[in-house]
Amino acid sequence: MTVRLRPHHLLCMLTFIGEGYDPAFTDNYRRIARRLTEGEDILLVSGPDDVCAPLLDGADPHCLKASVEVRDAAAARSISALLGQHIAPGAMVQPDAVLLSTLRTAFAGGGIRQACGGCEWDGLCSRIASRCYQGILVDPAA
């Protein structure tokens, strides 16, 4: 199978430790984290993805807002520049240990955080990165 992620969730997966908007969201994300840790490929998509799924039934889900699309575009640009490859909807990404290490190093240094401005989780993600990513749930073997 393949995990469908929007571009900014490539950043979110770096620091996911099991916290989220509500229990359904967190349980869903934990399942996705397990799949990514086991090496399932990522298909980048435009708009709501597998992470967003539990939020879509709520009133005015933030996953559908223009600000999230701006966040996706910023994440795609910064990750593309870092990796030297086109990161955009339709691209496939293999979440292996080398990729996640590269992304986490750049994330901790601020090099790919342009999409994080204004995100309610930014402080938590900064703390996780500053603690060498202790407790993260997306952690494929080398």
PDB file of C-alpha atoms in Angstrom, residues 8-113:
ATOM      1  CA  HIS A   8       3.678  19.859   4.559  1.00  0.00           C
ATOM      2  CA  HIS A   9       2.984  16.536   6.261  1.00  0.00           C
ATOM      3  CA  LEU A  10       6.478  15.493   5.180  1.00  0.00           C
ATOM      4  CA  LEU A  11       7.571  17.970   7.848  1.00  0.00           C
ATOM      5  CA  CYS A  12       4.940  17.001  10.409  1.00  0.00           C
ATOM      6  CA  MET A  13       5.923  13.332  10.259  1.00  0.00           C
ATOM      7  CA  LEU A  14       9.438  14.261  11.393  1.00  0.00           C
ATOM      8  CA  THR A  15       8.286  15.227  14.878  1.00  0.00           C
ATOM      9  CA  PHE A  16       5.122  13.203  15.438  1.00  0.00           C
ATOM     10  CA  ILE A  17       5.181  11.798  18.976  1.00  0.00           C
ATOM     11  CA  GLY A  18       1.537  10.845  19.334  1.00  0.00           C
ATOM     12  CA  GLU A  19      -0.155  14.159  20.055  1.00  0.00           C
ATOM     13  CA  GLY A  20      -2.912  15.574  17.902  1.00  0.00           C
ATOM     14  CA  TYR A  21      -6.209  17.357  17.566  1.00  0.00           C
ATOM     15  CA  ASP A  22      -8.362  14.608  19.094  1.00  0.00           C
ATOM     16  CA  PRO A  23      -8.194  10.861  19.830  1.00  0.00           C
ATOM     17  CA  ALA A  24      -9.454   9.822  16.369  1.00  0.00           C
ATOM     18  CA  PHE A  25      -6.817  11.989  14.680  1.00  0.00           C
ATOM     19  CA  THR A  26      -4.053  10.687  16.942  1.00  0.00           C
ATOM     20  CA  ASP A  27      -5.048   7.032  16.517  1.00  0.00           C
ATOM     21  CA  ASN A  28      -5.125   7.452  12.737  1.00  0.00           C
ATOM     22  CA  TYR A  29      -1.739   9.198  12.706  1.00  0.00           C
ATOM     23  CA  ARG A  30      -0.226   6.454  14.893  1.00  0.00           C
ATOM     24  CA  ARG A  31      -1.330   3.878  12.290  1.00  0.00           C
ATOM     25  CA  ILE A  32       0.187   5.999   9.518  1.00  0.00           C
ATOM     26  CA  ALA A  33       3.422   6.381  11.520  1.00  0.00           C
ATOM     27  CA  ARG A  34       3.650   2.590  11.840  1.00  0.00           C
ATOM     28  CA  ARG A  35       3.156   2.180   8.095  1.00  0.00           C
ATOM     29  CA  LEU A  36       5.843   4.770   7.336  1.00  0.00           C
ATOM     30  CA  THR A  37       8.237   3.169   9.821  1.00  0.00           C
ATOM     31  CA  GLU A  38       7.677  -0.148   8.050  1.00  0.00           C
ATOM     32  CA  GLY A  39       8.726   1.520   4.787  1.00  0.00           C
ATOM     33  CA  GLU A  40       5.494   2.139   2.908  1.00  0.00           C
ATOM     34  CA  ASP A  41       5.976   4.566   0.039  1.00  0.00           C
ATOM     35  CA  ILE A  42       4.525   8.054   0.194  1.00  0.00           C
ATOM     36  CA  LEU A  43       2.452   9.462  -2.657  1.00  0.00           C
ATOM     37  CA  LEU A  44       2.327  13.241  -2.458  1.00  0.00           C
ATOM     38  CA  VAL A  45      -1.156  14.633  -3.012  1.00  0.00           C
ATOM     39  CA  SER A  46      -2.835  17.988  -3.331  1.00  0.00           C
ATOM     40  CA  GLY A  47      -5.382  18.680  -0.626  1.00  0.00           C
ATOM     41  CA  PRO A  48      -6.563  16.432   2.207  1.00  0.00           C
ATOM     42  CA  ASP A  49      -4.580  13.234   2.674  1.00  0.00           C
ATOM     43  CA  ASP A  50      -4.541  10.175   4.926  1.00  0.00           C
ATOM     44  CA  VAL A  51      -3.517  12.300   7.943  1.00  0.00           C
ATOM     45  CA  CYS A  52      -6.409  14.724   7.361  1.00  0.00           C
ATOM     46  CA  ALA A  53      -9.075  12.006   7.016  1.00  0.00           C
ATOM     47  CA  PRO A  54     -10.425  12.067  10.609  1.00  0.00           C
ATOM     48  CA  LEU A  55     -10.809  15.861  10.531  1.00  0.00           C
ATOM     49  CA  LEU A  56     -12.853  16.116   7.355  1.00  0.00           C
ATOM     50  CA  ASP A  57     -16.211  15.342   8.987  1.00  0.00           C
ATOM     51  CA  GLY A  58     -15.903  18.256  11.413  1.00  0.00           C
ATOM     52  CA  ALA A  59     -17.259  21.742  10.897  1.00  0.00           C
ATOM     53  CA  ASP A  60     -14.950  23.894   8.760  1.00  0.00           C
ATOM     54  CA  PRO A  61     -11.924  21.543   8.698  1.00  0.00           C
ATOM     55  CA  HIS A  62      -8.669  23.463   8.501  1.00  0.00           C
ATOM     56  CA  CYS A  63      -7.390  20.890   5.949  1.00  0.00           C
ATOM     57  CA  LEU A  64      -9.513  22.628   3.312  1.00  0.00           C
ATOM     58  CA  LYS A  65      -8.299  26.180   3.984  1.00  0.00           C
ATOM     59  CA  ALA A  66      -6.164  28.173   1.563  1.00  0.00           C
ATOM     60  CA  SER A  67      -3.566  28.733   4.291  1.00  0.00           C
ATOM     61  CA  VAL A  68      -2.850  24.996   4.330  1.00  0.00           C
ATOM     62  CA  GLU A  69      -2.306  25.023   0.574  1.00  0.00           C
ATOM     63  CA  VAL A  70       0.214  27.852   1.089  1.00  0.00           C
ATOM     64  CA  ARG A  71       1.891  25.699   3.760  1.00  0.00           C
ATOM     65  CA  ASP A  72       2.058  22.784   1.281  1.00  0.00           C
ATOM     66  CA  ALA A  73       3.663  24.965  -1.398  1.00  0.00           C
ATOM     67  CA  ALA A  74       6.271  26.301   1.041  1.00  0.00           C
ATOM     68  CA  ALA A  75       7.119  22.792   2.265  1.00  0.00           C
ATOM     69  CA  ALA A  76       7.413  21.478  -1.288  1.00  0.00           C
ATOM     70  CA  ARG A  77       9.768  24.320  -2.262  1.00  0.00           C
ATOM     71  CA  SER A  78      12.066  23.954   0.734  1.00  0.00           C
ATOM     72  CA  ILE A  79      12.230  20.155   0.615  1.00  0.00           C
ATOM     73  CA  SER A  80      12.784  20.194  -3.164  1.00  0.00           C
ATOM     74  CA  ALA A  81      15.700  22.598  -2.726  1.00  0.00           C
ATOM     75  CA  LEU A  82      17.206  20.488   0.067  1.00  0.00           C
ATOM     76  CA  LEU A  83      16.941  17.186  -1.783  1.00  0.00           C
ATOM     77  CA  GLY A  84      17.594  18.482  -5.271  1.00  0.00           C
ATOM     78  CA  GLN A  85      14.518  16.736  -6.587  1.00  0.00           C
ATOM     79  CA  HIS A  86      11.007  17.864  -7.464  1.00  0.00           C
ATOM     80  CA  ILE A  87       8.677  17.407  -4.489  1.00  0.00           C
ATOM     81  CA  ALA A  88       5.100  17.994  -5.615  1.00  0.00           C
ATOM     82  CA  PRO A  89       1.759  16.192  -5.833  1.00  0.00           C
ATOM     83  CA  GLY A  90       2.150  13.024  -7.879  1.00  0.00           C
ATOM     84  CA  ALA A  91       5.717  12.378  -6.695  1.00  0.00           C
ATOM     85  CA  MET A  92       6.563   9.190  -4.819  1.00  0.00           C
ATOM     86  CA  VAL A  93       8.876   9.350  -1.810  1.00  0.00           C
ATOM     87  CA  GLN A  94      10.502   6.459   0.064  1.00  0.00           C
ATOM     88  CA  PRO A  95      10.575   7.288   3.804  1.00  0.00           C
ATOM     89  CA  ASP A  96      13.819   5.522   4.626  1.00  0.00           C
ATOM     90  CA  ALA A  97      16.261   6.297   7.436  1.00  0.00           C
ATOM     91  CA  VAL A  98      18.579   8.327   5.180  1.00  0.00           C
ATOM     92  CA  LEU A  99      15.771  10.596   3.939  1.00  0.00           C
ATOM     93  CA  LEU A 100      14.349  11.161   7.403  1.00  0.00           C
ATOM     94  CA  SER A 101      17.795  11.882   8.848  1.00  0.00           C
ATOM     95  CA  THR A 102      18.439  14.432   6.085  1.00  0.00           C
ATOM     96  CA  LEU A 103      15.065  16.082   6.656  1.00  0.00           C
ATOM     97  CA  ARG A 104      15.400  16.076  10.452  1.00  0.00           C
ATOM     98  CA  THR A 105      18.864  17.651  10.337  1.00  0.00           C
ATOM     99  CA  ALA A 106      17.590  20.436   8.063  1.00  0.00           C
ATOM    100  CA  PHE A 107      14.422  20.836  10.144  1.00  0.00           C
ATOM    101  CA  ALA A 108      16.351  21.178  13.407  1.00  0.00           C
ATOM    102  CA  GLY A 109      18.588  23.792  11.790  1.00  0.00           C
ATOM    103  CA  GLY A 110      15.592  25.729  10.474  1.00  0.00           C
ATOM    104  CA  GLY A 111      16.449  25.166   6.823  1.00  0.00           C
ATOM    105  CA  ILE A 112      13.104  23.675   5.837  1.00  0.00           C
ATOM    106  CA  ARG A 113      10.751  25.336   8.327  1.00  0.00           C
TER     107      ARG A 113
END
